[in-house]
Coordinates of C-alpha atoms in Angstrom, one line a residue:
M23 CA 112.5 121.3 150.5
K24 CA 110.5 118.2 151.0
T25 CA 109.9 115.6 148.4
L26 CA 106.7 113.8 148.0
K27 CA 107.0 110.3 146.7
L28 CA 103.9 108.5 145.6
I29 CA 104.2 104.9 144.5
L30 CA 101.1 103.6 142.8
A31 CA 100.8 99.9 141.8
L32 CA 98.5 99.6 138.9
A33 CA 97.2 96.3 137.5
W34 CA 96.8 96.9 133.8
F35 CA 96.3 95.2 130.5
S36 CA 99.4 94.4 128.5
I37 CA 99.2 92.7 125.2
V38 CA 101.2 89.5 124.7
F39 CA 103.0 90.5 121.5
C40 CA 106.4 89.1 122.1
I41 CA 107.4 88.5 118.6
D42 CA 108.4 91.8 117.0
T43 CA 105.9 92.5 114.2
M44 CA 108.5 94.6 112.5
S45 CA 110.6 91.5 111.9
L46 CA 107.8 88.9 111.6
N47 CA 105.6 88.9 108.5
V48 CA 102.4 87.9 110.1
T49 CA 100.5 87.5 106.9
A50 CA 103.2 85.3 105.5
V51 CA 103.2 83.0 108.5
V52 CA 99.4 82.6 108.2
N53 CA 99.6 82.0 104.5
V54 CA 102.1 79.2 104.9
M55 CA 100.0 77.7 107.7
I56 CA 96.9 77.6 105.5
A57 CA 98.6 76.6 102.3
N58 CA 100.4 73.6 103.8
A59 CA 97.5 72.1 105.8
K60 CA 96.2 68.7 104.6
S61 CA 95.1 66.7 107.7
S62 CA 92.1 66.8 109.9
W63 CA 93.9 68.0 113.1
E64 CA 95.7 70.7 111.1
F65 CA 92.4 72.1 109.9
G66 CA 91.1 72.2 113.4
T67 CA 94.2 73.7 114.9
I68 CA 94.3 76.4 112.2
S69 CA 90.6 77.3 112.9
E70 CA 91.4 77.7 116.5
A71 CA 94.6 79.8 115.8
L72 CA 92.6 82.1 113.5
L73 CA 89.9 82.5 116.2
E74 CA 92.4 83.3 119.0
L75 CA 94.3 85.7 116.7
N76 CA 91.5 87.6 115.0
N77 CA 88.7 87.3 117.5
P78 CA 90.2 86.4 120.9
N79 CA 87.2 87.7 122.8
L80 CA 85.1 85.0 121.1
S81 CA 87.5 82.2 122.0
V82 CA 87.1 80.2 125.1
F83 CA 89.7 82.5 126.8
G84 CA 87.7 85.6 125.9
S85 CA 85.0 87.6 127.6
A86 CA 82.4 86.8 124.8
A87 CA 83.0 83.0 124.7
F88 CA 79.8 81.0 124.2
T89 CA 78.0 83.9 122.6
P90 CA 76.8 84.0 118.9
A91 CA 79.7 84.8 116.6
P92 CA 79.4 86.4 113.1
A93 CA 79.6 83.6 110.5
D94 CA 82.0 85.6 108.4
I95 CA 84.9 85.7 110.8
A96 CA 88.0 84.1 109.4
S97 CA 88.0 81.2 111.8
L98 CA 84.5 80.0 111.0
V99 CA 84.8 80.7 107.2
Y100 CA 87.9 78.5 107.2
A101 CA 86.3 75.8 109.3
K102 CA 83.1 75.6 107.2
K103 CA 85.3 74.7 104.2
H104 CA 86.3 71.5 106.0
I105 CA 83.3 70.5 108.1
T106 CA 81.1 67.7 106.8
L107 CA 77.5 67.7 107.8
H108 CA 75.3 64.6 108.4
E109 CA 78.2 62.3 109.3
G110 CA 79.5 60.9 112.6
L111 CA 82.7 62.8 112.2
L112 CA 83.2 66.5 111.4
I113 CA 85.7 65.5 108.7
N114 CA 86.5 62.2 107.3
D115 CA 89.5 60.5 109.0
A116 CA 90.2 56.8 108.7
S117 CA 92.6 56.6 111.6
S118 CA 91.2 58.8 114.4
N119 CA 87.9 59.8 115.8
S120 CA 89.4 62.6 118.0
D121 CA 91.4 64.5 115.4
P122 CA 88.2 65.6 113.6
A123 CA 87.0 66.9 117.0
S124 CA 89.6 69.6 116.7
L125 CA 87.0 71.3 114.5
G126 CA 84.4 70.8 117.2
V127 CA 84.5 74.2 118.8
A128 CA 84.1 75.9 115.4
A129 CA 81.1 73.6 114.6
A130 CA 79.6 74.3 118.0
M131 CA 80.0 78.1 117.4
L132 CA 78.4 77.8 114.0
G133 CA 75.7 75.7 115.6
I134 CA 74.6 78.6 117.8
T135 CA 72.9 80.1 114.8
T136 CA 72.8 77.3 112.3
A137 CA 71.1 74.0 113.3
G138 CA 72.9 71.8 110.9
Y139 CA 76.2 72.6 112.5
S140 CA 74.8 72.0 116.0
T141 CA 73.7 68.6 114.9
A142 CA 77.2 67.9 113.3
A143 CA 78.8 68.9 116.6
E144 CA 76.5 66.6 118.5
N145 CA 77.2 63.7 116.2
Q146 CA 81.0 64.2 116.7
A147 CA 80.5 64.2 120.5
N148 CA 78.5 61.0 120.3
T149 CA 81.1 59.3 118.1
L150 CA 83.7 60.1 120.7
L151 CA 81.7 59.0 123.7
Y152 CA 79.9 55.9 122.3
H153 CA 81.6 54.7 119.1
T154 CA 85.3 54.9 119.9
P155 CA 87.4 52.2 121.6
K156 CA 88.2 52.7 125.2
A157 CA 91.0 51.5 127.4
L158 CA 90.1 49.5 130.5
S159 CA 90.4 52.7 132.5
G160 CA 87.7 54.3 130.4
A161 CA 90.1 56.5 128.5
I162 CA 88.8 57.2 125.0
S163 CA 91.3 56.0 122.4
H164 CA 92.9 58.5 120.0
R165 CA 92.7 55.9 117.3
S166 CA 89.4 54.7 115.9
Q167 CA 90.2 51.1 115.2
S168 CA 92.4 50.2 118.2
I169 CA 93.2 51.4 121.7
A170 CA 96.0 53.9 121.7
L171 CA 96.4 56.8 124.1
W172 CA 98.2 59.8 122.5
S173 CA 98.9 63.0 124.3
D174 CA 97.6 64.8 121.2
F175 CA 94.1 63.6 122.1
V176 CA 93.9 66.1 125.0
Y177 CA 94.0 69.0 122.6
M178 CA 91.5 67.5 120.2
A179 CA 88.7 66.1 122.3
P180 CA 88.3 67.4 125.9
P181 CA 88.3 71.1 124.9
F182 CA 85.5 70.4 122.4
L183 CA 83.5 68.3 124.8
A184 CA 83.9 71.0 127.5
Y185 CA 82.9 73.8 125.2
Y186 CA 79.9 71.8 123.8
A187 CA 78.9 70.9 127.3
I188 CA 78.5 74.6 128.3
L189 CA 76.5 75.4 125.1
S190 CA 74.2 72.4 125.5
Q191 CA 73.9 72.8 129.3
N192 CA 75.2 69.3 129.8
A193 CA 77.0 69.0 133.2
S194 CA 77.8 65.3 132.7
M195 CA 79.6 66.0 129.5
L196 CA 81.8 68.6 131.2
D197 CA 82.6 66.1 133.9
I198 CA 83.6 63.6 131.2
A199 CA 86.0 66.2 129.6
V200 CA 87.7 66.7 132.9
Q201 CA 87.8 63.0 133.6
Q202 CA 89.4 62.1 130.3
I203 CA 92.2 64.5 131.1
Q204 CA 92.8 62.7 134.4
L205 CA 92.7 59.3 132.7
Y206 CA 95.3 60.4 130.1
R207 CA 97.4 61.9 132.8
D208 CA 97.4 58.6 134.7
A209 CA 98.5 56.8 131.6
L210 CA 101.1 59.2 130.3
K211 CA 102.6 61.2 133.1
A212 CA 106.3 60.6 133.7
N213 CA 108.3 61.1 136.9
T214 CA 109.4 64.5 135.7
G215 CA 105.8 65.7 135.5
G216 CA 106.0 65.8 131.7
W217 CA 103.9 63.4 129.6
S218 CA 105.1 60.6 127.4
H219 CA 103.7 60.6 123.9
I220 CA 101.9 57.3 123.3
S221 CA 100.7 54.5 125.7
A222 CA 98.5 51.4 125.5
S223 CA 99.4 51.0 121.9
S224 CA 101.2 48.5 119.7
H225 CA 103.5 51.3 118.8
P226 CA 104.2 53.1 122.1
D227 CA 106.4 56.2 122.5
S228 CA 107.6 56.7 126.0
G229 CA 109.6 59.8 125.2
L230 CA 108.6 63.2 126.4
W231 CA 107.7 64.6 123.0
S232 CA 107.8 68.4 123.2
T233 CA 104.8 69.0 120.8
G234 CA 102.9 66.2 122.6
N235 CA 103.4 68.0 125.9
G236 CA 102.2 71.2 124.2
W237 CA 99.1 69.5 122.8
A238 CA 98.3 68.2 126.3
A239 CA 99.0 71.5 128.1
M240 CA 97.0 73.7 125.7
G241 CA 94.2 71.2 125.7
I242 CA 94.0 71.3 129.5
A243 CA 94.2 75.1 129.4
R244 CA 91.3 75.3 126.9
T245 CA 89.2 72.9 129.0
L246 CA 90.0 74.9 132.1
A247 CA 88.8 78.0 130.5
S248 CA 85.4 76.3 129.8
V249 CA 85.2 75.0 133.3
Q250 CA 85.7 78.5 134.7
S251 CA 82.7 79.6 132.6
S252 CA 80.6 76.7 133.8
P253 CA 77.1 77.6 135.0
F254 CA 76.9 74.3 136.9
D255 CA 77.6 73.4 140.6
V256 CA 80.0 76.0 142.1
A257 CA 81.9 73.6 144.4
I258 CA 82.4 71.1 141.5
K259 CA 83.5 73.9 139.2
S260 CA 86.1 75.1 141.8
S261 CA 87.4 71.6 142.4
Q262 CA 87.7 70.9 138.7
A263 CA 89.5 74.2 138.0
A264 CA 92.0 73.6 140.8
L265 CA 92.7 70.1 139.5
L266 CA 93.2 71.2 135.9
K267 CA 95.6 74.0 137.0
E268 CA 97.7 71.5 138.9
N269 CA 97.7 69.1 135.9
V270 CA 98.9 71.7 133.4
K271 CA 101.4 73.2 135.9
E272 CA 103.1 69.8 136.0
I273 CA 103.6 69.9 132.3
I274 CA 104.8 73.5 132.1
D275 CA 107.2 73.0 135.1
A276 CA 108.7 69.9 133.4
A277 CA 109.2 71.8 130.1
M278 CA 110.8 74.7 132.0
A279 CA 113.2 72.3 133.6
S280 CA 114.1 70.7 130.3
P281 CA 117.4 71.7 128.6
R282 CA 117.2 73.9 125.5
G283 CA 119.6 74.3 122.6
S284 CA 121.9 77.2 122.2
S285 CA 119.2 78.8 120.0
G286 CA 116.8 78.8 122.9
L287 CA 114.5 76.3 121.3
L288 CA 113.4 73.2 123.2
H289 CA 114.5 69.8 122.1
N290 CA 112.0 67.6 120.2
Y291 CA 112.1 65.2 123.2
H292 CA 112.5 66.8 126.6
Q293 CA 115.4 65.6 128.6
D294 CA 117.0 64.2 125.4
A295 CA 119.7 66.7 124.3
T296 CA 120.5 64.4 121.3
S297 CA 117.1 65.1 119.7
I298 CA 116.8 68.1 117.4
V299 CA 115.8 71.5 118.6
E300 CA 112.5 72.7 117.1
A301 CA 110.0 75.5 117.2
S302 CA 106.6 73.7 117.2
G303 CA 106.6 72.4 120.7
T304 CA 108.4 75.5 122.0
A305 CA 105.8 77.8 120.6
L306 CA 102.8 75.8 121.8
L307 CA 104.2 75.5 125.4
A308 CA 104.9 79.2 125.4
A309 CA 101.5 80.1 124.1
T310 CA 99.9 77.9 126.8
T311 CA 102.0 79.6 129.5
Y312 CA 100.7 83.0 128.5
R313 CA 97.1 81.9 128.7
L314 CA 97.7 80.4 132.1
A315 CA 99.2 83.7 133.2
V316 CA 95.9 85.3 132.4
I317 CA 93.8 82.7 134.0
D318 CA 95.8 82.6 137.2
P319 CA 98.6 85.2 137.4
V320 CA 99.4 84.1 141.0
M321 CA 100.1 80.5 140.2
F322 CA 101.7 81.4 136.8
G323 CA 103.5 84.6 137.6
E324 CA 106.6 86.4 136.5
V325 CA 108.9 83.4 136.3
Y326 CA 106.5 81.7 133.9
V327 CA 106.0 84.7 131.7
N328 CA 109.7 85.3 131.5
W329 CA 110.2 81.8 130.4
A330 CA 107.6 82.1 127.7
N331 CA 109.2 85.4 126.7
S332 CA 112.5 83.7 126.2
C333 CA 110.9 80.9 124.1
L334 CA 109.3 83.4 121.8
A335 CA 112.4 85.4 121.5
A336 CA 114.1 82.3 120.2
I337 CA 111.2 81.5 117.8
S338 CA 111.3 85.1 116.4
A339 CA 114.8 84.4 115.2
H340 CA 113.6 81.4 113.3
V341 CA 111.0 82.9 111.0
N342 CA 112.3 83.7 107.5
V343 CA 111.1 86.3 105.1
A344 CA 108.7 83.9 103.5
G345 CA 107.0 83.4 106.9
I346 CA 108.3 79.8 107.4
V347 CA 109.0 78.9 111.0
A348 CA 111.9 76.5 111.1
P349 CA 113.3 74.2 112.3
A350 CA 110.2 72.4 113.3
V351 CA 109.5 68.7 114.0
N352 CA 108.2 66.8 111.0
P353 CA 104.4 66.8 111.7
Y354 CA 104.1 63.5 110.0
D355 CA 107.1 61.8 111.5
Y356 CA 107.5 62.9 115.1
R357 CA 110.7 60.8 115.7
S358 CA 112.5 62.2 112.7
Q359 CA 115.9 63.8 113.4
V360 CA 115.7 65.8 110.2
P361 CA 114.4 69.3 110.9
Y362 CA 111.3 70.2 109.0
T363 CA 111.9 73.4 107.0
R364 CA 108.9 73.6 104.6
G365 CA 106.5 75.1 107.1
S366 CA 104.7 72.7 109.5
P367 CA 101.0 73.7 109.5
E368 CA 100.7 73.1 113.2
G369 CA 104.0 74.8 113.9
Q370 CA 102.9 77.8 112.0
A371 CA 99.6 77.8 113.9
F372 CA 101.4 77.5 117.3
T373 CA 103.6 80.4 116.4
R374 CA 100.6 82.5 115.5
G375 CA 98.8 81.3 118.6
S376 CA 101.6 82.3 120.9
N377 CA 101.6 85.7 119.1
A378 CA 97.9 86.2 119.5
L379 CA 96.5 89.1 121.5
Y380 CA 96.1 88.1 125.1
P381 CA 96.0 90.5 128.1
V382 CA 98.4 89.7 131.0
N383 CA 98.4 91.1 134.4
H384 CA 101.5 93.2 135.0
S385 CA 102.5 95.5 137.7
T386 CA 103.3 99.1 136.8
T387 CA 104.8 101.6 139.2
I388 CA 104.2 105.3 138.8
E389 CA 106.7 107.2 140.9
I390 CA 106.0 110.9 141.4
S391 CA 108.5 113.1 143.1
C392 CA 107.6 116.7 143.7
S393 CA 110.0 119.4 144.8
A394 CA 109.8 123.1 145.3
T395 CA 111.6 125.4 142.9
A396 CA 114.9 126.7 144.5
M397 CA 113.7 130.0 145.7
H398 CA 114.1 131.7 149.1
F399 CA 111.0 132.8 151.0
T400 CA 110.7 134.5 154.3
A401 CA 107.9 134.1 156.8
T402 CA 106.9 137.7 156.0
A403 CA 106.6 137.0 152.3
V404 CA 104.4 134.0 153.0
M405 CA 102.2 136.0 155.3
L406 CA 101.8 138.7 152.6
G407 CA 100.5 136.0 150.2
L408 CA 103.5 136.2 147.9
L409 CA 103.6 132.4 147.8
A410 CA 100.5 132.4 145.6
S411 CA 102.6 133.0 142.6
F412 CA 105.0 130.3 143.4
S413 CA 105.5 127.7 140.6
T414 CA 106.2 124.1 141.5
A415 CA 107.7 121.5 139.2
C416 CA 107.1 117.8 139.7
F417 CA 109.4 115.2 138.3
F418 CA 107.9 111.8 137.6
T419 CA 109.2 108.4 136.5
V420 CA 107.3 105.5 135.3
H421 CA 108.7 102.0 135.5
S422 CA 107.0 99.1 133.7
S423 CA 107.5 95.4 133.5
A424 CA 105.1 95.3 130.6
V425 CA 105.5 93.2 127.5
G426 CA 105.0 95.2 124.4
D427 CA 105.3 98.9 123.7
F428 CA 104.3 101.3 126.5
K429 CA 104.3 105.0 126.6
A430 CA 103.7 107.9 129.0
Q431 CA 102.6 111.3 127.9
H432 CA 102.5 114.5 129.9
S433 CA 101.0 117.8 128.7
E434 CA 102.4 121.0 130.2
P435 CA 100.1 124.0 130.5
K436 CA 100.6 126.8 127.9
D437 CA 101.7 129.3 130.6
H438 CA 104.8 127.2 131.1
G439 CA 105.6 127.2 127.4
G440 CA 105.4 123.4 127.2
A441 CA 104.0 121.3 124.5
P442 CA 102.6 117.7 124.9
Q443 CA 105.5 115.3 124.9
T444 CA 105.5 111.5 124.5
I445 CA 108.2 109.2 125.8
T446 CA 108.0 105.6 124.6
G447 CA 109.6 102.6 126.2
G448 CA 110.3 99.3 124.3
K449 CA 109.6 95.7 125.2
G450 CA 110.5 94.5 128.6
S451 CA 111.4 96.7 131.6
C452 CA 111.4 100.3 130.6
S453 CA 111.3 103.7 132.3
F454 CA 110.8 107.3 131.2
S455 CA 110.4 110.6 132.9
G456 CA 109.2 114.2 132.5
H457 CA 108.1 117.2 134.5
L458 CA 104.7 118.0 135.8
Y459 CA 103.3 121.5 136.4
D460 CA 100.3 122.9 138.1
G461 CA 97.1 121.9 136.2
C462 CA 98.7 119.4 133.8
T463 CA 97.5 115.9 133.0
V464 CA 99.4 112.6 133.4
A465 CA 98.4 109.9 130.9
V466 CA 99.8 106.4 130.8
T467 CA 99.0 104.5 127.6
S468 CA 99.7 101.0 126.2
N469 CA 100.5 101.1 122.5
N470 CA 100.6 97.9 120.5
N471 CA 99.3 96.3 117.4
S472 CA 95.7 96.4 118.6
G473 CA 95.8 100.2 119.0
S474 CA 96.4 102.5 121.8
K475 CA 94.6 102.3 125.1
T476 CA 94.7 104.8 127.9
L477 CA 95.4 103.0 131.2
Y478 CA 95.7 106.0 133.4
E479 CA 94.8 109.6 133.0
K480 CA 94.5 112.2 135.8
A481 CA 94.6 115.9 136.1
V482 CA 96.9 116.9 138.9
T483 CA 97.7 120.1 140.7
I484 CA 100.6 121.0 142.9
E485 CA 99.9 122.9 146.1
S486 CA 102.8 124.6 147.8
R487 CA 102.7 126.0 151.3
Y488 CA 105.0 127.2 154.0
Q489 CA 105.1 125.0 157.0
D490 CA 107.5 124.4 159.8
N491 CA 110.0 126.9 158.3
Q492 CA 110.2 125.0 155.0
I493 CA 108.4 124.8 151.7
E494 CA 106.2 121.7 151.5
T495 CA 105.0 120.4 148.1
V496 CA 101.8 118.4 148.0
L497 CA 100.4 116.5 145.0
K498 CA 96.6 116.9 144.7
P499 CA 94.9 114.5 144.8
N500 CA 97.4 112.8 147.1
E501 CA 95.8 109.4 146.4
I502 CA 95.2 108.1 142.9
T503 CA 92.8 105.3 143.0
A504 CA 93.1 102.1 141.0
D505 CA 89.8 102.7 139.2
A506 CA 91.6 105.4 137.2
V507 CA 93.1 102.8 135.0
T508 CA 89.9 101.1 134.0
K509 CA 89.2 103.4 131.0
G510 CA 88.7 101.5 127.8
Q511 CA 87.7 98.2 129.4
G512 CA 85.5 96.1 127.1
T513 CA 87.6 96.8 124.0
S514 CA 87.5 93.8 121.6
G515 CA 90.4 91.5 122.5
Y516 CA 90.6 92.4 126.1
K517 CA 89.5 90.4 129.1
T518 CA 88.6 92.3 132.2
I519 CA 91.0 91.6 135.0
G520 CA 90.0 92.7 138.4
L521 CA 92.1 95.3 140.2

């Protein structure tokens, strides 16, 4: 008896859905997020969270970014309630010109089909570029009446400027978005690679605020996604993308090296174990890591995804039945040592953002072992053609490092008395097995909250022959090509990842 072992590495689409939806009331989390929002940056953050949750293909990370979006999608309906037209800012804010820019992507998206919103987005960009104080370095101030460089700025302004630059075909504006990130990095980066919170201000904060590092990291990731969609100079695009990846990697690496509490949550200030543990910064940094794993799965590989998984596992244990994510940092008093338990709007948004649908490259191994049935054949029997009725069984095992639910299905032909059977594996590493017979079909399917998707399906036959005084079993076809897993590409919510 000879065993044929076929190892097939498949690149496939797995949904980042690391918080168990059976234990997390998604609707409740969103309702708390919306009900508690009251500030300009919260409105923008929620709009972005709704976009990435409900219409990820339309977000800057998606395959349909920069294309017209239906005006009735949740993100844009929400944003319209808060956007003011015919003003220099998208929403009135007496203290910051950059916080209102958090609504900028929504305004720009609406502006694709509605001129008034396009003008509003342009006005917001002009206010940032020409009517906001700047540091000597040229860094645009987060505050409107004085110079103050906050890490928060990197989430609010550069992603908007980059997105609007692509829509308006303005290469110079895209350069400015990338440059502002470099100027902020120069001002805020600490020796650990993480960023301090506030510099060049009368009220500086040199601590490595967790949420501030999350603001900066996600802002860089969103800007990076726009850069990678740039229609401008290819060499510049490549250089900018490489630079931004290094920038954000520094922040994520520093966060990963920071101590966490026994609950698994990060401390409010990295490298300060006396500060409270909280969910907001933890969720935002994890969400950023997942997006980076999609953008560059080589640079941000398994170690990064595993770290993000552990963060979200910790967060899932801190969502109550009302949908409140706690403890969180007080969104209006970042230094507070009193955990915020009423539902931080941004913390709720970050949790939903980290739980949004994003495909991640994972490696799946399909191991097929075929062996002849234990029967004795003589050379004479083979010559008489008796082997033609020989029945071969094939035992297969599928191992997956996928995040989310994953299942394999095999259907046995009627003449073997078998019925279709499904074996489902849970989150994390899983394996399952079954038997294949002549003429059956192997199907490998991902099954998650966005529905089922066939990743691999192939009819196989088993050919048995007598050779060299032994029974040899051969799987036909003996090579299963990678394009077999491409069925279903283009489904809403998926990005195409090359195999």
